[in-house]
Coordinates of C-alpha atoms and ligand atoms in Angstrom, one line a residue:
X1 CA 9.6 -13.7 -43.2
X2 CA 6.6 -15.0 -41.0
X3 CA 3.3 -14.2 -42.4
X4 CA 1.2 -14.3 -39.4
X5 CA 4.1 -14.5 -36.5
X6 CA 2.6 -15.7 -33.0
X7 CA 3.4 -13.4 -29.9
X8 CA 3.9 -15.9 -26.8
X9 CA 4.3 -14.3 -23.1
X10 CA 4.8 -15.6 -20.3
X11 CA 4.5 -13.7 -16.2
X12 CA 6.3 -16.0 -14.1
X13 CA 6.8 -16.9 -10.6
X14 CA 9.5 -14.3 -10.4
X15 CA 10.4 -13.0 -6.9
X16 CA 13.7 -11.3 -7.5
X17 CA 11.7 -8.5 -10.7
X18 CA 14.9 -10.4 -13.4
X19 CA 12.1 -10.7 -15.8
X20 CA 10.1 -7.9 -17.5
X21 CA 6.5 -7.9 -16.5
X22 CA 4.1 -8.8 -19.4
X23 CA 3.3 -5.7 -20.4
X24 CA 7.1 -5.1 -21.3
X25 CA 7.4 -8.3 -22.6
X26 CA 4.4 -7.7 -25.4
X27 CA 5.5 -4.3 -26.1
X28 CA 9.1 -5.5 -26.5
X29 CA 7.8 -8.6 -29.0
X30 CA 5.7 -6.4 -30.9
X31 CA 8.1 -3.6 -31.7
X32 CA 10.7 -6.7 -32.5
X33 CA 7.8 -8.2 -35.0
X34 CA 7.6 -4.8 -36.7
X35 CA 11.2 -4.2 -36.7
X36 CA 11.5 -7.7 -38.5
X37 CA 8.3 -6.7 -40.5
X38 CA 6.8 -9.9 -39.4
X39 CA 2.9 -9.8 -39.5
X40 CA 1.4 -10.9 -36.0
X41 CA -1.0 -13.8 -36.3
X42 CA -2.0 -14.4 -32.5
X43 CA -1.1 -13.3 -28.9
X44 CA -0.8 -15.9 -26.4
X45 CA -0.2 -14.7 -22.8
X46 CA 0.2 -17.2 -20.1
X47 CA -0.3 -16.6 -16.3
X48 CA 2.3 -19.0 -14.4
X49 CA 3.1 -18.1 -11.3
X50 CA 2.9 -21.5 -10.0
X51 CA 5.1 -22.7 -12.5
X52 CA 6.9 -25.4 -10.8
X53 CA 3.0 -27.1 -9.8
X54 CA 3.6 -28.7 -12.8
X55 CA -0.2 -26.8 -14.1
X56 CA -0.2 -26.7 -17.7
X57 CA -0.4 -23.6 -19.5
X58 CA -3.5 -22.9 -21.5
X59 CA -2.2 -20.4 -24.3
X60 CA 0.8 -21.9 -24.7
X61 CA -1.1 -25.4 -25.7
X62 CA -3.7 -23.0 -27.4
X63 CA -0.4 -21.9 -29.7
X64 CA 1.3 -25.1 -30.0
X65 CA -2.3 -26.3 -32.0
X66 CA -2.3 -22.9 -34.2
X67 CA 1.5 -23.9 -35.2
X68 CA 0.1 -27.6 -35.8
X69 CA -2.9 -26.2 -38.0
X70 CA -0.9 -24.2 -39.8
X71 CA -2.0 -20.6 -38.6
X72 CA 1.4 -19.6 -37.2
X73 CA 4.5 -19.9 -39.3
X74 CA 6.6 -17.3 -36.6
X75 CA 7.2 -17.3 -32.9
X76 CA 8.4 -14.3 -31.1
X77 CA 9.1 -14.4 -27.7
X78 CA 11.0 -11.9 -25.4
X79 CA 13.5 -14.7 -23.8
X80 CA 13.7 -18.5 -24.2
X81 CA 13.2 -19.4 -20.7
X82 CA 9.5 -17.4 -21.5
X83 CA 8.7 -20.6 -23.8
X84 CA 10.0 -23.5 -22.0
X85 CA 10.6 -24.4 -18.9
X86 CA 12.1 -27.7 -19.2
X87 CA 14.4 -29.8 -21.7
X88 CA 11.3 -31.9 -22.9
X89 CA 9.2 -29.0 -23.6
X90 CA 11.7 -27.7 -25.8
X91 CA 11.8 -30.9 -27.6
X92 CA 8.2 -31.3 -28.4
X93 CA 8.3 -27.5 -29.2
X94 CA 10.8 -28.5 -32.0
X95 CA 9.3 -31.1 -33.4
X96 CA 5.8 -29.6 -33.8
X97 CA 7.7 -26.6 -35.4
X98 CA 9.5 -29.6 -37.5
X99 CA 6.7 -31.2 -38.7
X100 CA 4.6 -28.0 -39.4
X101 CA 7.3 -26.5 -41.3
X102 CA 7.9 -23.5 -38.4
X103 CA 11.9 -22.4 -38.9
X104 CA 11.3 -18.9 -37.9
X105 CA 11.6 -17.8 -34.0
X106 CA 13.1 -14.7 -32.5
X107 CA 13.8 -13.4 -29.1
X108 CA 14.8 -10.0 -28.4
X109 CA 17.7 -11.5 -27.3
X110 CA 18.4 -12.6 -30.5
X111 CA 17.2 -15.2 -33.1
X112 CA 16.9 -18.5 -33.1
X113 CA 16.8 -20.7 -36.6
X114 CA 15.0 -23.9 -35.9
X115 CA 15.6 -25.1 -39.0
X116 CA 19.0 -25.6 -38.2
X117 CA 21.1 -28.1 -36.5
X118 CA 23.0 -25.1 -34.9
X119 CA 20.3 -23.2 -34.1
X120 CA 18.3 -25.9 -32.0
X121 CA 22.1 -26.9 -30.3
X122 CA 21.9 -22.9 -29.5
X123 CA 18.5 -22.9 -28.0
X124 CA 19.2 -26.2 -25.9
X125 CA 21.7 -24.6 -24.2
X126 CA 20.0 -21.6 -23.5
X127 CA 17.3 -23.9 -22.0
X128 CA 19.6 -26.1 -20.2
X129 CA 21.9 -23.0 -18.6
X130 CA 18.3 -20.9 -17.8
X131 CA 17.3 -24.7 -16.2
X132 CA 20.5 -25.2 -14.4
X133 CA 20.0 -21.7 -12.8
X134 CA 16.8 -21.8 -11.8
X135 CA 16.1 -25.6 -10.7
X136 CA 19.4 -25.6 -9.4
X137 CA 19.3 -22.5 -6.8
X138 CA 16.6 -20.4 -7.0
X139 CA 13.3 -22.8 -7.5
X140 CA 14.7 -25.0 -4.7
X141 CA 15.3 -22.2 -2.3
X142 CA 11.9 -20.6 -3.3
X143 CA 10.0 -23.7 -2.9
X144 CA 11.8 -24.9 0.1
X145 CA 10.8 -20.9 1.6
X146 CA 7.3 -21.4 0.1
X147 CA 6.5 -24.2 2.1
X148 CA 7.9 -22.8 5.0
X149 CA 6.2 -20.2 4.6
X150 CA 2.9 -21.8 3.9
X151 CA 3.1 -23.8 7.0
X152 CA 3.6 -20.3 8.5
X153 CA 7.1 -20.7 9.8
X154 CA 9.4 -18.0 9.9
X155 CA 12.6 -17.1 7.1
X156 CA 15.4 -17.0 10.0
X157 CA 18.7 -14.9 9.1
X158 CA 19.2 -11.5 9.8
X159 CA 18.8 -9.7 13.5
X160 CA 16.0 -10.4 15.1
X161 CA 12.5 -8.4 14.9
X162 CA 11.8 -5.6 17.3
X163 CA 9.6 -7.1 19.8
X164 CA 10.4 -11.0 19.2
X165 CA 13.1 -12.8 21.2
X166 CA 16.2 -14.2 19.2
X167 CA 14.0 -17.2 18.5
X168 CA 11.8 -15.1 16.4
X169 CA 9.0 -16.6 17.9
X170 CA 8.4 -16.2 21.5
X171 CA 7.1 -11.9 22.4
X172 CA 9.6 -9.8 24.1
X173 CA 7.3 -8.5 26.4
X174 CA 8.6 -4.8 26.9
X175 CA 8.6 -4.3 23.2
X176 CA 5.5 -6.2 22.8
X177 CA 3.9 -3.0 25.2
X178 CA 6.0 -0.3 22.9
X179 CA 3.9 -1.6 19.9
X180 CA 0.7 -2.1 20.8
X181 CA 0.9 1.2 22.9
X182 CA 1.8 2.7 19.4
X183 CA -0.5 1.2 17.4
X184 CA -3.8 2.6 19.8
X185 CA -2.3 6.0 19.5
X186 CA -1.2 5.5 16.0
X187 CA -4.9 4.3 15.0
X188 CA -6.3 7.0 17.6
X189 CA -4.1 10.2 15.0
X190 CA -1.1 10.4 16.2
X191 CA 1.5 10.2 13.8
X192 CA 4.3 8.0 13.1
X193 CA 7.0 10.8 13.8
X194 CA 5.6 11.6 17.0
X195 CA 5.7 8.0 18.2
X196 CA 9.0 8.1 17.1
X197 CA 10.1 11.3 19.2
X198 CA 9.0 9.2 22.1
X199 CA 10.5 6.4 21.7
X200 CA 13.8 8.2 20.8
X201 CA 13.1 10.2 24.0
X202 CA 12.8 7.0 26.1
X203 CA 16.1 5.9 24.6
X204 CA 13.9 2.4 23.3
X205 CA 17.2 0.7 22.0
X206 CA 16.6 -0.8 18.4
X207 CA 17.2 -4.0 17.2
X208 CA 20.0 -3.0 14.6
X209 CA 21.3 -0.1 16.6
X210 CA 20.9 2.6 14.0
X211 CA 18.5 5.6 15.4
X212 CA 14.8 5.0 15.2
X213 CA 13.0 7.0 12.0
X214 CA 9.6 7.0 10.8
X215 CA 10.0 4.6 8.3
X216 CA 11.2 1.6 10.2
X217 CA 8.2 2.0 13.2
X218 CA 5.6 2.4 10.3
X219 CA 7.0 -0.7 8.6
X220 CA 6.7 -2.6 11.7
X221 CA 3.2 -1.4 12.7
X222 CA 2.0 -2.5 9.8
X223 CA 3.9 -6.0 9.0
X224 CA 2.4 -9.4 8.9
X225 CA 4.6 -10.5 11.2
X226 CA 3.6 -8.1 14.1
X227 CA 0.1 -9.8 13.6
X228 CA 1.0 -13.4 13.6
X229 CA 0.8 -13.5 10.0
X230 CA 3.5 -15.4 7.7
X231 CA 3.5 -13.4 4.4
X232 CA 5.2 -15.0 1.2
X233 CA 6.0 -12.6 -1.8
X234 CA 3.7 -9.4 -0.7
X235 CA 0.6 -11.7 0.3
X236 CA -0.1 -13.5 3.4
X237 CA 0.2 -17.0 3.5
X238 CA -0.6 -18.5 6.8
X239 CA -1.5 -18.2 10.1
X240 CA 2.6 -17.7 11.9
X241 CA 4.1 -20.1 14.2
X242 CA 4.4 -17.0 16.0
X243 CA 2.1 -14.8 18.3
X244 CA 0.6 -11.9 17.2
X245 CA 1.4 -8.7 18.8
X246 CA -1.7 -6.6 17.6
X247 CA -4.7 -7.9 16.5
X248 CA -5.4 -9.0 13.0
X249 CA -8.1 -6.1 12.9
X250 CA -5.4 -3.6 14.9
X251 CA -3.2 -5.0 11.5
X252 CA -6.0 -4.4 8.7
X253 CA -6.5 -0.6 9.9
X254 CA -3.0 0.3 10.4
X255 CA -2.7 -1.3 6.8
X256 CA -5.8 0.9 5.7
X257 CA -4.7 4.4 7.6
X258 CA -0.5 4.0 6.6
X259 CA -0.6 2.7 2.9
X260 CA -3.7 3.9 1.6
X261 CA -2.1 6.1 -1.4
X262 CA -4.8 8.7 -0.5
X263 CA -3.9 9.0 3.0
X264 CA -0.1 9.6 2.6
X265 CA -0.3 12.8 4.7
X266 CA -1.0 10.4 8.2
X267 CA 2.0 8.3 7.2
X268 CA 4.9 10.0 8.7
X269 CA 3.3 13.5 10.3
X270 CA 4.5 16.3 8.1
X271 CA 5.5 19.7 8.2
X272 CA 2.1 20.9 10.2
X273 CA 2.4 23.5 12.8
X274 CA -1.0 24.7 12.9
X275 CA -3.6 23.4 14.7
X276 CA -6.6 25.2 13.2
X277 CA -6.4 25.1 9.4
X278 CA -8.8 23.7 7.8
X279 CA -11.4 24.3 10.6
X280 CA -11.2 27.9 11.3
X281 CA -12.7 30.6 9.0
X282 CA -13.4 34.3 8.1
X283 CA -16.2 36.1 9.8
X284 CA -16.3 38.3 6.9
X285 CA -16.4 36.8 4.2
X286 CA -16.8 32.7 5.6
X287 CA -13.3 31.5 3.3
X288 CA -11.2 29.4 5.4
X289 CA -8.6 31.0 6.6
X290 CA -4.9 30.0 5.4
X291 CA -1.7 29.6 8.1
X292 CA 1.1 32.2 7.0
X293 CA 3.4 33.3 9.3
X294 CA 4.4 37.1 9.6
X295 CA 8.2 38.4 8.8
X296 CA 9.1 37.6 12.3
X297 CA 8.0 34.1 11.8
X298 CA 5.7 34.0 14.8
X299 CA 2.4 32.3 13.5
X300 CA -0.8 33.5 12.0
X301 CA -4.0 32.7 10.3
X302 CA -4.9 35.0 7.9
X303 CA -7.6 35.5 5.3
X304 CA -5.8 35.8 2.1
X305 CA -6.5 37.2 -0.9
X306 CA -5.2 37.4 -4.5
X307 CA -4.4 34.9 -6.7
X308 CA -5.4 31.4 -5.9
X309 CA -7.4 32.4 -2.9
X310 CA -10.8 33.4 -2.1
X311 CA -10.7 35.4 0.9
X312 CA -11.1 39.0 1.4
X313 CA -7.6 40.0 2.9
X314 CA -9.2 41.9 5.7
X315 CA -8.5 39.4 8.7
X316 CA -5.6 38.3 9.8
X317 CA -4.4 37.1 13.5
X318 CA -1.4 35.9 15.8
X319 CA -1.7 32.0 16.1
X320 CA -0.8 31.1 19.5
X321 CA -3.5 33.1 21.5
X322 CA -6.3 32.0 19.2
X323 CA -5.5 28.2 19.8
X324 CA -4.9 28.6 23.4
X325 CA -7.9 29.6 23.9
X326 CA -9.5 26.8 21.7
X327 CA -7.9 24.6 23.4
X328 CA -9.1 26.0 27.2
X329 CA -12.1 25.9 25.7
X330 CA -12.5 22.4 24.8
X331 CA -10.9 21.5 27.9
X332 CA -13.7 23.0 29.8
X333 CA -16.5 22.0 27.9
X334 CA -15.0 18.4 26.7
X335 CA -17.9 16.8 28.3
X336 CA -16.7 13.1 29.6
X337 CA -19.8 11.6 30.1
X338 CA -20.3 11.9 26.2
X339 CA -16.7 10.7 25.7
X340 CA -17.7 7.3 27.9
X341 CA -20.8 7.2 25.1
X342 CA -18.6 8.0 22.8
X343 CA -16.1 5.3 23.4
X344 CA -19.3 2.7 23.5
X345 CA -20.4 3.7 20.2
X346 CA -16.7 3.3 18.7
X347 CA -17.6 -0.5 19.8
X348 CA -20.4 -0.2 16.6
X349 CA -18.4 1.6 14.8
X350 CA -15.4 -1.1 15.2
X351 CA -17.7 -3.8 13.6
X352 CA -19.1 -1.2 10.8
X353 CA -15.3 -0.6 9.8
X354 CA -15.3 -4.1 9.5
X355 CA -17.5 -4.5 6.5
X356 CA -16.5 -1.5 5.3
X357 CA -12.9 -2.9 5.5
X358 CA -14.3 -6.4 4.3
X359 CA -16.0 -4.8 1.3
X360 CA -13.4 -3.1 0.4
X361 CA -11.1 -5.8 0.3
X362 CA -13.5 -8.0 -1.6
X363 CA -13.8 -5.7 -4.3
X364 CA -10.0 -5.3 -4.5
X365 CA -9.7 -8.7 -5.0
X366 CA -12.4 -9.3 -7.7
X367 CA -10.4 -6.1 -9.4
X368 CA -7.4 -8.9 -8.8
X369 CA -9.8 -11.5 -10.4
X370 CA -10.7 -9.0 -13.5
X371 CA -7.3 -8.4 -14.6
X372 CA -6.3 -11.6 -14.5
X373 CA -9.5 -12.6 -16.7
X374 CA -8.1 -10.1 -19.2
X375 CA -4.6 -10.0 -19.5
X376 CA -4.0 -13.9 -18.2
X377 CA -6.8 -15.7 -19.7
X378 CA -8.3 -13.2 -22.2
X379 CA -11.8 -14.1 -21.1
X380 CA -12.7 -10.2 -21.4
X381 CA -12.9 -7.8 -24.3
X382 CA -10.5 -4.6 -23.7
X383 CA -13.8 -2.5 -23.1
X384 CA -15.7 -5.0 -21.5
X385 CA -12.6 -5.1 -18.8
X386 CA -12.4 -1.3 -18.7
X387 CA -16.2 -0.6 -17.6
X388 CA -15.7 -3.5 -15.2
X389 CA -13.0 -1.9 -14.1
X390 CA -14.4 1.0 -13.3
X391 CA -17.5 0.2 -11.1
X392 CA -15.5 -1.4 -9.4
X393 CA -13.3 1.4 -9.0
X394 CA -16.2 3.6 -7.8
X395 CA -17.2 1.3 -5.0
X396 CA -14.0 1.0 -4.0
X397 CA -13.5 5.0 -3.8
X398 CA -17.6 5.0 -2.2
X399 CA -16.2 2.2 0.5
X400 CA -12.8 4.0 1.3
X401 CA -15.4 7.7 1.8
X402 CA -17.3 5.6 4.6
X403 CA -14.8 4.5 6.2
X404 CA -13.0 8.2 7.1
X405 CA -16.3 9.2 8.1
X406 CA -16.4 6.1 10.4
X407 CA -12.9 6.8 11.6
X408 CA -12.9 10.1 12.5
X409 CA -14.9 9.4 15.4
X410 CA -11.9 7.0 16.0
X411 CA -9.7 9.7 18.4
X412 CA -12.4 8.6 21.1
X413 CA -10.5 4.8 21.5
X414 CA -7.9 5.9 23.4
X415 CA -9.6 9.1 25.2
X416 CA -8.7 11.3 28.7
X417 CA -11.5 10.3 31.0
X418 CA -11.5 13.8 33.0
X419 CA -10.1 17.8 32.3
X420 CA -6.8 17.0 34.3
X421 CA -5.6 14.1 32.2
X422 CA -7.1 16.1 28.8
X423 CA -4.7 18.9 29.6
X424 CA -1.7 16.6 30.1
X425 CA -2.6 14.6 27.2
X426 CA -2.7 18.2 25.6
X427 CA 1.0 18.6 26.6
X428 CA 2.1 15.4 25.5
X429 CA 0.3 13.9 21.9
X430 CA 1.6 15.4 19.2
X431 CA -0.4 17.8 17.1
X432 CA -1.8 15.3 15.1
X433 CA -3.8 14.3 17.6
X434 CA -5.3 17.4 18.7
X435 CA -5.9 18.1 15.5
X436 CA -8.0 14.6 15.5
X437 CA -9.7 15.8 18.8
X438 CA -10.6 19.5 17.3
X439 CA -11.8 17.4 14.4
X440 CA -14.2 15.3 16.8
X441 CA -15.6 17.8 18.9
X442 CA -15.6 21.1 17.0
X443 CA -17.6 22.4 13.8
X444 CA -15.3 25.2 13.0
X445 CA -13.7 28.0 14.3
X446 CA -14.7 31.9 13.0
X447 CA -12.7 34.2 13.5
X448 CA -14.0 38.4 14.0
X449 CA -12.1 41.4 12.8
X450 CA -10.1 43.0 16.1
X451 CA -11.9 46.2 17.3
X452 CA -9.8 49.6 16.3
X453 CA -7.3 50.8 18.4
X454 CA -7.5 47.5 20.8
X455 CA -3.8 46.4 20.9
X456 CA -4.3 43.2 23.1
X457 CA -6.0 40.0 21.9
X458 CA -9.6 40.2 22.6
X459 CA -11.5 36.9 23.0
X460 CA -14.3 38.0 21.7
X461 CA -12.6 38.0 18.5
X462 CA -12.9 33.9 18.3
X463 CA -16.9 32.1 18.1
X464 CA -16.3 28.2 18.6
X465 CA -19.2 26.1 17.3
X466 CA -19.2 22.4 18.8
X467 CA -20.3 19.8 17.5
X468 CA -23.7 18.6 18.8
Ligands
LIG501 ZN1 -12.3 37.2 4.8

């Protein structure tokens, strides 16, 4: 029974997800020490994802000198192939267990006596058949696709990428226009699904044949690939043999708008049939008013009262004439001259999104940087890494405010220049980008209880405040 049992894990270089991350891994060794009622003595967590470099692994050295000291007198380890990586290694591991009088070591796989003839014989061929199937197959192939990759050459196999020739490389230029087309109007709020109902519209054949959805055109807007990027296990790697189709700044903001968790609602457009909630409010009593259709199903904003809301009940209206007339409204007194100002100041605003962006993604990698500090190389006390943690956090959230303030001026990229191509534009977005463009040029909305007895929709009713 080891007295003070050392804990060793290892995260590896492990593409495929096989291995238990190393929170598993020490949760999994500790309830196995308990279980054995060994006493832990020492946690030793190694960081190799470069394991095949050849680097050498600081804790693991760290707790081959506790077991020559005599401070360890267990190992427990969640797999073999977490110890050793090669033959050798497990040799030297034996014979500083040997000569420090070590016998104990279990897995939760199973134990391993090292005191024994049969018991090393056991844990060589573990190590040799974990060796034989990873030098073998998978390190070779990942090494060989990690240099590729690093010298930014594509992974070949498979059908083709929408808007690259079968070469992968060279830009099929009708696609090519599809993309970037999308990715203006995509960045400019319209969503996903409604770039999809166009392209499904046009009858835009796909590359595999099966119908276009949401999920496949974001994934695409948002690859490395599509920006001449060569990414390698989630990160990007190199500059591509291959063009770019969008810019790498078209690529960062697509990234930003599509996978930001908090921002989920742009991804694929959902359910929203309204084009005034959240901007249009109660002349009564000022609460926002909520979309709620009537029995018959035609559409209405209402003030609404009761549990959960804070309205007073007494206003409620028919949908479709209100936004008309918001919309003929804007039309009219969109003024284009503003929009052409507009569209210049975006140019600032481009390059303050920028260093937003660039801020952002600096602090997410120094939050990169702290956990690796504290679960890799345990330079960090658990509270020191949680305060850390958080500041950063906070900038992060501060950064991520900015920006949406930045972007909502954003709908002015891609504008109308006159009333005539407004209207069509009107027709043809989807609603997420009128909503974008009542967002840009409108306060809010107020809506005034009907006059008794009038039976017809009276203008009157609706006060539009623009934005100065
Ligand atoms: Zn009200």
């Amino acid at each position: 029974m080891a007295q003070a049992a050392a804990v060793y894990c290892r995260i590896s270089d492990d593409r495929e997800g096989s291995r238990a991350g190393v929170g598993r891994q020490q949760d999994d060794c500790e309830a196995l020490a308990k279980r054995k009622r060994w006493k832990i003595g020492g946690l030793y967590v190694d960081n190799d994802v470069s394991a095949w470099s050849g680097k050498v692994r600081p804790q693991y050295r760290r707790m081959l000198d506790d077991i020559k000291v005599g401070l360890i007198d267990g190992v427990v380890i969640w797999h073999q192939d977490r110890l050793v990586r090669h033959p050798k290694e497990l040799e030297e591991f034996f014979e500083i267990c040997d000569a420090a009088g070590v016998r104990e070591m279990a897995t939760v796989t199973g134990d391993i006596d090292l005191g024994t003839d049969d018991g090393r014989f056991h844990a060589r061929i573990l190590g040799a058949v974990a060796r034989k199937e990873s030098d073998d197959k998978s390190r070779r192939i990942r090494r060989k696709m990690e240099e590729l990759a690093k010298q930014g050459r594509g992974k070949g196999g498979g059908k083709r990428p929408f808007g690259f020739n079968e070469d992968r490389v060279t830009i099929k230029e009708t696609e090519a226009k599809l993309i970037k087309a999308a990715a203006i109007r995509v960045l400019a709020g319209e969503s996903i699904k409604g770039v999809c109902r166009e392209w499904t519209a046009l009858r835009v054949p796909t590359v595999s044949g099966v119908p276009w959805n949401p999920t496949v055109v974001k994934r695409m807007l948002v690859a490395p690939r599509t920006a001449g990027l060569r990414e390698h296990g989630g990160v990007v790697v190199a500059d591509a043999e291959w063009p770019g189709i969008l810019s790498r700044d078209q690529h960062q903001r697509l990234n930003l708008l599509l996978c930001d968790p908090r921002r989920r609602k742009n991804t694929t457009g959902g359910a929203r049939r309204y084009l005034l909630t959240g901007y249009i409010y109660c002349a009564l009593c000022n609460a926002k008013l909520i979309a709620r259709p009537k029995q018959d199903g035609r559409r209405c904003y209402c003030c609404a009262t009761g549990p959960g809301f804070k309205g007073c009940g007494k206003i409620r209206s028919l949908s479709e004439p209100i936004e008309e007339l918001v919309a003929e409204s804007i039309f009219v007194a969109m003024d284009f001259g503003r929009v052409d100002r507009a569209m210049k100041r975006q140019d600032g605003s481009v390059s303050k999104e920028r260093l937003l962006l660039d801020a952002i993604r600096v602090e997410e990698e120094a939050l990169d940087q702290l956990a690796r500090d504290f679960y890799a190389e345990r330079l960090l006390s658990r509270s020191e890494f949680l305060a850390a943690k958080g500041a950063l956090e906070v900038k992060i959230d501060g950064g991520r405010t900015q920006l949406s303030e930045v972007e909502s001026g954003r709908v002015f990229m891609d504008f109308p220049r006159s009333e005539n191509e407004l209207r069509s534009a009107w027709e043809n977005r989807g609603l997420d980008w009128r909503r974008a463009v009542v967002d840009a040029v409108l306060e809010g909305v107020t809506l005034h209880s009907a006059v008794k007895g009038r039976n017809f929709f009276d203008p009157e009713r609706v006060e539009l405040t623009f934005k100065a």
